[in-house]
Tab-separated table of C-alpha atoms in Angstrom:
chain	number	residue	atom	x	y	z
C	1	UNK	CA	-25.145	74.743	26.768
C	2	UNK	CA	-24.256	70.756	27.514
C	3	UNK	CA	-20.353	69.739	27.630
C	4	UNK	CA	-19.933	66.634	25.178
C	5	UNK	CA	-18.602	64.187	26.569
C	6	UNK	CA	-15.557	62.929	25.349
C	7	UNK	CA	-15.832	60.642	22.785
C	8	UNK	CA	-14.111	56.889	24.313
C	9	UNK	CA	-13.282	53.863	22.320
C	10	UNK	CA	-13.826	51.044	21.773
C	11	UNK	CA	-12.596	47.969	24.100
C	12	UNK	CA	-10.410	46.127	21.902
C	13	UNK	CA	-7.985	44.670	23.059
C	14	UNK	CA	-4.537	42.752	22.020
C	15	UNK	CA	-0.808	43.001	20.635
C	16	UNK	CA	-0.238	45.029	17.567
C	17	UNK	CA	3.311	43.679	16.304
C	18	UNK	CA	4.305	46.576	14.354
C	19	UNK	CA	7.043	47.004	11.914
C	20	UNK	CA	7.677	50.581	12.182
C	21	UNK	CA	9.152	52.320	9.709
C	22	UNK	CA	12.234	54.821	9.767
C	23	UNK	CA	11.408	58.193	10.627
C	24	UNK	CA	8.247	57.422	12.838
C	25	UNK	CA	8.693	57.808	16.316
C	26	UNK	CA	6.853	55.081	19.077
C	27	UNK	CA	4.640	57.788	20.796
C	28	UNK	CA	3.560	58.871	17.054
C	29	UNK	CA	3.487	55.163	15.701
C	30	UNK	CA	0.873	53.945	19.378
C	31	UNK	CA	-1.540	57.186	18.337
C	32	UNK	CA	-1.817	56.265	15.032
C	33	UNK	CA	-2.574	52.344	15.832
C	34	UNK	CA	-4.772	53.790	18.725
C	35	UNK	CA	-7.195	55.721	15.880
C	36	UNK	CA	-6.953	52.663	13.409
C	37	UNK	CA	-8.132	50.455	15.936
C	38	UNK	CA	-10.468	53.268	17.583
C	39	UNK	CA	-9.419	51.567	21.003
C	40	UNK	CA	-9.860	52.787	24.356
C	41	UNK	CA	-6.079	52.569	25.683
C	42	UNK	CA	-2.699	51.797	23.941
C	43	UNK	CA	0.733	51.794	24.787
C	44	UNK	CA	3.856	50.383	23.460
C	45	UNK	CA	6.927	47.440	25.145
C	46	UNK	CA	9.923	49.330	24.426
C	47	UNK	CA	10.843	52.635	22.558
C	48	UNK	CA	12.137	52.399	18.951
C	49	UNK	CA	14.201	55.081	17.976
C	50	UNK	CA	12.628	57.098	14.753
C	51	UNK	CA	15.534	56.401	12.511
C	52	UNK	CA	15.357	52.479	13.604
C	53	UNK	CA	12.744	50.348	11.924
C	54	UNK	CA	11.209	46.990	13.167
C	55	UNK	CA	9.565	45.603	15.754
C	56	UNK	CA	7.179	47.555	17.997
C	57	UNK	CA	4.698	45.855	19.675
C	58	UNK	CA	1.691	48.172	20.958
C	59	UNK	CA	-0.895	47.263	23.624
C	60	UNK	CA	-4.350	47.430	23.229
C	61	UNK	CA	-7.086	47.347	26.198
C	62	UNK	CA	-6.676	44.308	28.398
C	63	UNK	CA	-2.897	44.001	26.749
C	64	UNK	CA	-1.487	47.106	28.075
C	65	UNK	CA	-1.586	44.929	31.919
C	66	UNK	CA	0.895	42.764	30.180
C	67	UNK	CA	3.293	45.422	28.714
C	68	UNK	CA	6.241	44.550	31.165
C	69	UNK	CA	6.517	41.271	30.697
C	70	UNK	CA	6.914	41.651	27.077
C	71	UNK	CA	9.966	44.751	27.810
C	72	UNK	CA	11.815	41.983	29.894
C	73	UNK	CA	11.849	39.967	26.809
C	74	UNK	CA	14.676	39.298	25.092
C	75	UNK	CA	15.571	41.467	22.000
C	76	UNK	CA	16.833	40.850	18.397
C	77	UNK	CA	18.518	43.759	16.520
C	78	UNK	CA	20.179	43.624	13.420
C	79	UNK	CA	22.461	47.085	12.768
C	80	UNK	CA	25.205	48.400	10.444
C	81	UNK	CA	28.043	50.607	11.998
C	82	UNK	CA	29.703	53.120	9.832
C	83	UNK	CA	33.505	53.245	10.907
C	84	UNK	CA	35.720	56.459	11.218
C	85	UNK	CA	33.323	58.566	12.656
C	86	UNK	CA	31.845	59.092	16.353
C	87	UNK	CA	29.112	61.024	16.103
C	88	UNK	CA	26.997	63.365	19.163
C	89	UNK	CA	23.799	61.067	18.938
C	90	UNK	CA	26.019	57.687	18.179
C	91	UNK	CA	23.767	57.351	14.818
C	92	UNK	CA	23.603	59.339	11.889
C	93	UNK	CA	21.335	62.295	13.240
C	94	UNK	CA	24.174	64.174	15.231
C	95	UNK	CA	27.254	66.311	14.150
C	96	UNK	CA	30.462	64.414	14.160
C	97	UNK	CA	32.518	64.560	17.428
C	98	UNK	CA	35.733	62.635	16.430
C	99	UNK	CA	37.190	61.078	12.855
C	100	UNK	CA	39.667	59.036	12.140
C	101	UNK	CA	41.495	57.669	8.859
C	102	UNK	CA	41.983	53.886	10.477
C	103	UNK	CA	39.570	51.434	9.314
C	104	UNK	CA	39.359	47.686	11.120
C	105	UNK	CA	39.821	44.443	9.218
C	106	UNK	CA	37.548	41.460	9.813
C	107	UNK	CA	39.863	39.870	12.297
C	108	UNK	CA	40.056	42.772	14.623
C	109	UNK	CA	36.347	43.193	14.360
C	110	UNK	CA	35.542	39.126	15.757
C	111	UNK	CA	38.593	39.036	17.717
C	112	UNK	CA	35.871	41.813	19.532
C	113	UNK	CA	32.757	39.945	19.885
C	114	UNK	CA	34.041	38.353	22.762
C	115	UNK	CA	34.251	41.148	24.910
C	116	UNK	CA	30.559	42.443	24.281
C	117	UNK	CA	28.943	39.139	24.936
C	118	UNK	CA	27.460	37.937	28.611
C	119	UNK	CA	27.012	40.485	31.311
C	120	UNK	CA	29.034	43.315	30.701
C	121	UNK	CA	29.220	47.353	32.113
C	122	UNK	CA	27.368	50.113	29.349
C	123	UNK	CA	27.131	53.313	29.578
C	124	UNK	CA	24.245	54.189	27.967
C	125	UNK	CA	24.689	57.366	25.091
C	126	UNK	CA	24.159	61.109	25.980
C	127	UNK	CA	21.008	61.147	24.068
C	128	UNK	CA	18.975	58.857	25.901
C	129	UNK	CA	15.779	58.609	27.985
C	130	UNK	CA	17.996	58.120	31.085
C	131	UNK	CA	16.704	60.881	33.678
C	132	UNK	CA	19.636	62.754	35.609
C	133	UNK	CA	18.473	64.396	38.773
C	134	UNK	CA	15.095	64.390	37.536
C	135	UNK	CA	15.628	65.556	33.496
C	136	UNK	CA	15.788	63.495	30.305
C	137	UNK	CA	19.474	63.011	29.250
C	138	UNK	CA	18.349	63.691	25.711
C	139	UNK	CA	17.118	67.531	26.654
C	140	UNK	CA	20.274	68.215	28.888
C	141	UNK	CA	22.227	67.228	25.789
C	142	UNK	CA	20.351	69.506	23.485
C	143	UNK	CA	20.835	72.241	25.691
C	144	UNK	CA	24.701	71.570	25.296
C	145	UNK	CA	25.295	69.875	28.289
C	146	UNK	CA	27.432	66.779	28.743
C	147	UNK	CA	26.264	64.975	31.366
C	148	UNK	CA	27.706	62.114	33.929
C	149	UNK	CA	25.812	59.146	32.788
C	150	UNK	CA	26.536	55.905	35.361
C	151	UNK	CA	27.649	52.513	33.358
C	152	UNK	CA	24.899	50.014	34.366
C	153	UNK	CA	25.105	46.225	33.767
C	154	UNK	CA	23.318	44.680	30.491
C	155	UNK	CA	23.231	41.190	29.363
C	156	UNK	CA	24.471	40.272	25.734
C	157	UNK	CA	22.999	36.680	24.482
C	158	UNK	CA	25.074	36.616	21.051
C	159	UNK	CA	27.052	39.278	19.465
C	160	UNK	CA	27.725	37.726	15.483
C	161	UNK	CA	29.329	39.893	12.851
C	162	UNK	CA	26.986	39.123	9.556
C	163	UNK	CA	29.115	40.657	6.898
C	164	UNK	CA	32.336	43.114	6.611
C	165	UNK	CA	32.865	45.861	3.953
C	166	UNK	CA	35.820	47.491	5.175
C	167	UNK	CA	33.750	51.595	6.205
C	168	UNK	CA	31.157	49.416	7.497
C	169	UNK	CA	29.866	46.083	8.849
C	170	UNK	CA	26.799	44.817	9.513
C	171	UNK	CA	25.814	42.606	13.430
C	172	UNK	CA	22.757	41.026	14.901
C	173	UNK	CA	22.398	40.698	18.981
C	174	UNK	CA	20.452	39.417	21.112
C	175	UNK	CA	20.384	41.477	24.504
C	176	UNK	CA	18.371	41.860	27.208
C	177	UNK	CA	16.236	44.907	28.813
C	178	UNK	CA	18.262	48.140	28.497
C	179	UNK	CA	20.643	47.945	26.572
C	180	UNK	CA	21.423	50.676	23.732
C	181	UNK	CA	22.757	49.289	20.297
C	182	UNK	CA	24.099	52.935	19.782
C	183	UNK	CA	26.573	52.503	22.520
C	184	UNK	CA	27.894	49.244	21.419
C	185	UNK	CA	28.685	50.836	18.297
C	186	UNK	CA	30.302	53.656	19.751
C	187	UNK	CA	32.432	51.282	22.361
C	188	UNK	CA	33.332	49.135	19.379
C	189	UNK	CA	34.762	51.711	17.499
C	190	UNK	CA	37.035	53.167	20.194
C	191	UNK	CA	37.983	49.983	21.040
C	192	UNK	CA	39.022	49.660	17.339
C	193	UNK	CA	40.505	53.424	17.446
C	194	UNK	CA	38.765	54.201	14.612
C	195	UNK	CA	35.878	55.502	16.215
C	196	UNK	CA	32.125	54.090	14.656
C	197	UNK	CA	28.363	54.864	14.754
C	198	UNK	CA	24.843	53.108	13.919
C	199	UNK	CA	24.232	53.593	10.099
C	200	UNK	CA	21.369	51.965	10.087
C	201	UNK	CA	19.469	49.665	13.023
C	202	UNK	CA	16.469	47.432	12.801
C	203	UNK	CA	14.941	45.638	15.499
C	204	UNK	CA	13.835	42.124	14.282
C	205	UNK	CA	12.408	40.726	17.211
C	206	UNK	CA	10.769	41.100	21.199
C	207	UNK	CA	9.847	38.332	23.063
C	208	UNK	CA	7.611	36.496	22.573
C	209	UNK	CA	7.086	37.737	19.017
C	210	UNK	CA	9.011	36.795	16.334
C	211	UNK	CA	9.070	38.212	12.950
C	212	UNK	CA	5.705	35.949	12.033
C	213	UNK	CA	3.733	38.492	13.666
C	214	UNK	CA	4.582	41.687	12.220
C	215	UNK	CA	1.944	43.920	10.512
C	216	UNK	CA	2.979	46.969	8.540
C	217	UNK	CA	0.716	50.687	8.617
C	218	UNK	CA	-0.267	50.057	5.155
C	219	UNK	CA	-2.090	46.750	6.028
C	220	UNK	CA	-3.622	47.895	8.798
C	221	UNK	CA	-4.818	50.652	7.279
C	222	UNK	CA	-6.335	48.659	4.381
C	223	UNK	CA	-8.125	46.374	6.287
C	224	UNK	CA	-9.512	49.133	8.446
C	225	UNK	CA	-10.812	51.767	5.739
C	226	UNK	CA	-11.216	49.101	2.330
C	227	UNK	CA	-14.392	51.674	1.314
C	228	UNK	CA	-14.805	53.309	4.416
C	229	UNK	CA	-14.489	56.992	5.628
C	230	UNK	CA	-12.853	57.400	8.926
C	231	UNK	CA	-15.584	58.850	10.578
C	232	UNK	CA	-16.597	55.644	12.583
C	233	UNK	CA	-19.559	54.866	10.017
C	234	UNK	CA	-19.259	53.790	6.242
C	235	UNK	CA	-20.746	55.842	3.434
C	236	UNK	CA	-24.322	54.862	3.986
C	237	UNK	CA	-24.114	55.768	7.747
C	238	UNK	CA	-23.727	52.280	8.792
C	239	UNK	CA	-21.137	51.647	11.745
C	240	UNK	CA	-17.879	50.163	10.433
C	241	UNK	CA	-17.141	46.512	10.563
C	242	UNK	CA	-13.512	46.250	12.503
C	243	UNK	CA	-13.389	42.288	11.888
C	244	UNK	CA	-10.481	42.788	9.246
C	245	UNK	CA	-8.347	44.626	11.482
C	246	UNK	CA	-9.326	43.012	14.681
C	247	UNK	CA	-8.512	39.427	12.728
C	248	UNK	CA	-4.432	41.473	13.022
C	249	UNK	CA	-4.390	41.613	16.192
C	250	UNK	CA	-2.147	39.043	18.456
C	251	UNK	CA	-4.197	37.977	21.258
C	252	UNK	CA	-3.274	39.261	24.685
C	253	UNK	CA	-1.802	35.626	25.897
C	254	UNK	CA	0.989	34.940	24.318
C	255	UNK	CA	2.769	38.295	26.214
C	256	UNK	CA	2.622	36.017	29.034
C	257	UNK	CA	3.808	32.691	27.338
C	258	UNK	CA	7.362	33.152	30.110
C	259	UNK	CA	4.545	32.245	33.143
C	260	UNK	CA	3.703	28.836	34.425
C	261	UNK	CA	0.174	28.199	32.684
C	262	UNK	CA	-3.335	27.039	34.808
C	263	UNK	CA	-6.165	26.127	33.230
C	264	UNK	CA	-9.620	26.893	35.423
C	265	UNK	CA	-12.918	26.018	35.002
C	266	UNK	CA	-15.846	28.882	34.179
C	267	UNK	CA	-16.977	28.978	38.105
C	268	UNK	CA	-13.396	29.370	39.236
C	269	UNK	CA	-12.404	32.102	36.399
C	270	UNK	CA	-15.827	34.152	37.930
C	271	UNK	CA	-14.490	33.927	41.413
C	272	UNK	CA	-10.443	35.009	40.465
C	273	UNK	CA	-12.166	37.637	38.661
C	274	UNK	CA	-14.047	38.931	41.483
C	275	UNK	CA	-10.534	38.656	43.624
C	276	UNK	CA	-11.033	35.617	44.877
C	277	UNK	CA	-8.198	32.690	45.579
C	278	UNK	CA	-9.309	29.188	43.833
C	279	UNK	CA	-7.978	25.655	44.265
C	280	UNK	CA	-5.928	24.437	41.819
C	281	UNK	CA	-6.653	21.427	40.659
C	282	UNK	CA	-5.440	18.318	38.606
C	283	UNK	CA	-2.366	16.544	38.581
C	284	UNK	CA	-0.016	18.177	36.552
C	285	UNK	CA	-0.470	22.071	38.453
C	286	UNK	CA	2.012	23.241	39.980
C	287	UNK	CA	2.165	24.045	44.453
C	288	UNK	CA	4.094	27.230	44.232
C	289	UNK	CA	4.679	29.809	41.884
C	290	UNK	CA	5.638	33.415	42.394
C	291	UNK	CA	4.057	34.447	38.964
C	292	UNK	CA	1.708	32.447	37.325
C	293	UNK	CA	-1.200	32.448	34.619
C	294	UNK	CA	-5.096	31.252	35.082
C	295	UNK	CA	-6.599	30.337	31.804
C	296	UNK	CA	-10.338	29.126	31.341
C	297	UNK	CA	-11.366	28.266	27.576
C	298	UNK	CA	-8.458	29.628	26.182
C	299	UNK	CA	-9.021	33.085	27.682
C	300	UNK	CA	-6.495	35.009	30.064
C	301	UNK	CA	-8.252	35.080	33.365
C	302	UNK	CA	-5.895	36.971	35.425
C	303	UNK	CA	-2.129	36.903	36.778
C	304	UNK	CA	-1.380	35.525	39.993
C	305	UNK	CA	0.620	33.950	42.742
C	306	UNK	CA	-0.082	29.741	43.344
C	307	UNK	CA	0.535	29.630	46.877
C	308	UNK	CA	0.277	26.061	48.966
C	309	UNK	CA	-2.287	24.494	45.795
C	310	UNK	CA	-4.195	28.067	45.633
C	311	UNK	CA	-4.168	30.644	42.749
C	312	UNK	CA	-4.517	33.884	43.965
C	313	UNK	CA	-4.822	36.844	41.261
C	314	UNK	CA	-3.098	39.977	41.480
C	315	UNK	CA	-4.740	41.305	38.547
C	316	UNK	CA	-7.519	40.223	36.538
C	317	UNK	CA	-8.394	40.466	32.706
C	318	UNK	CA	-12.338	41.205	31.430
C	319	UNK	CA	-14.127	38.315	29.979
């Protein structure tokens, strides 16, 4: 009897800017946009927490060679922390570890800021992705162990309190890669001695994308099915159109809007695609670039280095 070969998708590719809701995690919320899209590879810039909502962008195809250029990017969170309680999991999902009566006015909570904003030392919380001598930090922690987790450096662009309530206020920041909003709140409250957790956390933007882009499940999921079964073919055995949820998509570029842009001609975007260094040409090009981009019509050609006038690609995107 034959094997079947395993079914593969389809080779879309592009950024799915998705605003995940609470209580889906970002391996769960890349499978399902993987079967919506039928696509042949996906991955996601950045892990969302399942009981933070917002911004997830998943790569599709030709996007996933772009993925770490979009988790360098700059984030945008906006978060409530509950004072007077510091909980195992610094959010809402763990026991509480410590409680206290004290509760911070407004002035002692922006007389703060300061101290969280620029470079500073985190240490990120016990229920993390950080591997210790080869194991998750989350699984050592659910086996009861507390484990020695080195401070590491993190940059914070802005740190603004947004409103005050007394039990709780409400912040947005902008930080950069690897930093853990649960461990600002948790810092924050000690500092405070009242002791505080994330009540509720949504991630508003990733660089390059911006709030413009998002997409929600429920569209893409209309403008995928709209009449069809989810088979791959529509009710009268016809394949499925994907134009309506291909038209969602953001294209592949704009991930790599932080590199120096050059535009080549069809002959030279054959040759860089074959692995071949090219001439750069026209006035405004730049001599020397560690990282840059080779465009032809629009189209990402490949990433390279420009080296004394020459683009020469490290890796190369299909046509």
């Amino acid at each position: 009897m034959a094997r079947r070969g395993k079914k593969r998708g389809r080779p879309v590719s592009g950024w799915v800017v998705l605003d995940k809701p609470v209580g889906m995690g970002s391996t769960e919320a890349v499978s399902k946009i993987k079967w919506l899209f039928q696509a042949e590879k996906a991955g996601h810039a950045g892990t969302l927490d399942p009981l933070a909502s917002g911004m997830l962008p998943i790569a599709l195809g030709e996007a996933t060679k772009t993925v770490p250029y979009v988790q360098d990017g700059a984030k945008v969170y906006r978060f409530t922390v509950a004072w007077g309680e510091e909980r195992s999991t610094d959010d809402l999902e763990g026991p509480v570890t410590n409680s206290s009566g004290q509760r911070p006015d407004e002035a002692e909570v922006r007389a703060l800021l300061p101290k969280y904003t620029g470079v500073i030392m985190q240490t990120p919380p016990q229920f993390s992705a950080i591997k210790i001598a080869g194991e998750r930090a989350y699984d050592l922690a659910r086996d009861g162990e507390t484990v020695d987790i080195p401070a590491r450096e993190i940059e914070i662009g802005r740190l603004d309190l947004v409103e005050h309530g007394g039990d709780r206020s409400v912040f947005e920041v902008e930080c950069g890669k690897g930093t853990y909003v649960r461990s600002l709140a948790r810092d924050m409250g000690r500092d405070l001695g009242c002791f505080g957790h994330i009540a509720e956390l949504r991630r508003v933007e990733v660089e390059p994308f911006t709030a413009e882009d998002f997409v929600t499940v429920a569209e893409l999921e209309a403008a995928r099915f709209g009449g069809k079964t989810d088979e791959g073919q529509d009710e009268a055995g016809a394949p499925i159109d994907f134009s309506a949820i291909d038209a969602l998509l953001v294209d592949t570029a704009v991930a790599l809007d932080c590199l120096p842009q050059v535009a080549v001609s069809d002959d030279a975007a054959t040759k860089i695609r074959l692995g071949n260094p090219v001439i750069i040409r026209g006035r405004d090009a730049p001599v020397e670039a560690d990282e840059a981009c080779a465009t032809a019509r629009g189209k990402l050609v490949a990433i390279g280095a420009i080296e004394q006038g020459m683009f020469k690609p490290k890796r190369v995107f299909a046509g």
